[in-house]
């Protein structure tokens, strides 16, 4: 949408009662709770994951001491792909983009001296989500915390992996079965845990527009709900614990309107498609500021970008927020930049005044017109996905991927021509070199983690592990729920790679066309 210089009532002919309502009421355009931040601020949840569980635990405790409200964990690529740290496929990748987790003992070390009944933990994990959730449950049990006292979110959104990230393992059908099994487990166990975080963030980072981010995210959400309902789950048994994850980029008003549009469209779709109640129709979401918007040139300028993006998320009514460190275009964030990113949220929350009123942009002719336009565009995309047979089939046909590739190309072309200004990159440039980086010794880190894994294998009972993995193999070949045998394997100290390999043996692996 190209904004006009002036907006008047004629630009928004909507019905306030139908399209806006009241905060906390259907269709939730103005927010999912009646008092929003006037009663309680969003959760300030910084993302962290370093090579070893010990290093990450230190950062977690530093962030909690600085006032962070929840934890968010980044895992290394082998962990995301279901490989142990000593697997040939893990060579050179152990601990590089997050923490390496091979066994439940690694996860226990990750949360050492952090009471799991007093923090909310988000885990950015997808293909191996069931294993990490099982490890979290067992770590809680061994800490004396029952699963009903655990709170947090497991990402568990495998469809967007086929589109934008690539950390898938199995074909779509068994992957979706695992997703539904996690829904069932969390619901049956009465856990205060979000069993999925349906993510538009990674599609936006890959080049999706704001409209595509909303449309494709909600199309994926509809697919997950269909699969879970087909597996025998009642929509309102698991629907209230669905969560969503969006990016926040630089266009302040477009981003705020995007969040409002997503909330309203999901409310309408949940009611139209599944007859869902308000608790399921209430879209709750986490936001992360735009990683792809961070620039290596003049990196301190990223502080301003992150502040604008965080403000847009708050104006749009986010439930939790991660603000990127200004140095993340260069490396993992330093302690200084991570603390500054957290302080950015705290200044917005406690000093800016925007948290003192619910949906302060409501009634703006421009924002309401933009909200309508994003909703209409996203609904049109969902109709196209439906016509192809739903999200899983549309992804298989490459529909999502081709649309995002086209928009990414247009964005890059506009940046290279100068039509799209990027301060410090194509305008207002200088010759200052990027700051020097101090990188960890990843070879030493890999050797350390492999030694820890070897010791864990030496200590455990081999017969118990073999029995647990055989039970899992039998369950995977049949139709019974998978979380109980995965939990049993984790308790026996089976590794993440061994559990993943057992499922690979039964289901095979997905190969992109």
Short mmCIF file of N, CA, C and O in Angstrom, two decimals, residues 296 299 330 432-436:
data_model
loop_
_atom_site.label_atom_id
_atom_site.label_comp_id
_atom_site.label_asym_id
_atom_site.label_seq_id
_atom_site.Cartn_x
_atom_site.Cartn_y
_atom_site.Cartn_z
N UNK A 296 25.56 -4.64 8.87
CA UNK A 296 26.93 -4.70 9.38
C UNK A 296 27.60 -3.33 9.29
O UNK A 296 28.50 -3.02 10.08
N UNK A 299 27.01 -0.32 12.61
CA UNK A 299 26.09 -1.17 13.37
C UNK A 299 25.34 -0.48 14.49
O UNK A 299 24.24 -0.91 14.85
N UNK A 330 26.83 -9.11 12.80
CA UNK A 330 28.24 -9.48 12.79
C UNK A 330 28.52 -10.77 13.55
O UNK A 330 29.40 -11.54 13.16
N UNK A 432 34.10 3.66 7.35
CA UNK A 432 34.54 3.06 8.61
C UNK A 432 34.46 1.53 8.50
O UNK A 432 33.47 0.98 8.02
N UNK A 433 35.50 0.84 8.94
CA UNK A 433 35.49 -0.64 8.87
C UNK A 433 34.57 -1.22 9.94
O UNK A 433 34.33 -0.58 10.97
N UNK A 434 34.04 -2.41 9.72
CA UNK A 434 33.25 -3.05 10.77
C UNK A 434 34.13 -3.37 11.96
O UNK A 434 35.35 -3.54 11.81
N UNK A 435 33.57 -3.42 13.15
CA UNK A 435 34.38 -3.72 14.33
C UNK A 435 35.00 -5.11 14.26
O UNK A 435 34.46 -6.02 13.63
N UNK A 436 36.15 -5.25 14.90
CA UNK A 436 36.82 -6.55 14.93
C UNK A 436 36.01 -7.53 15.77
O UNK A 436 35.38 -7.15 16.76
#
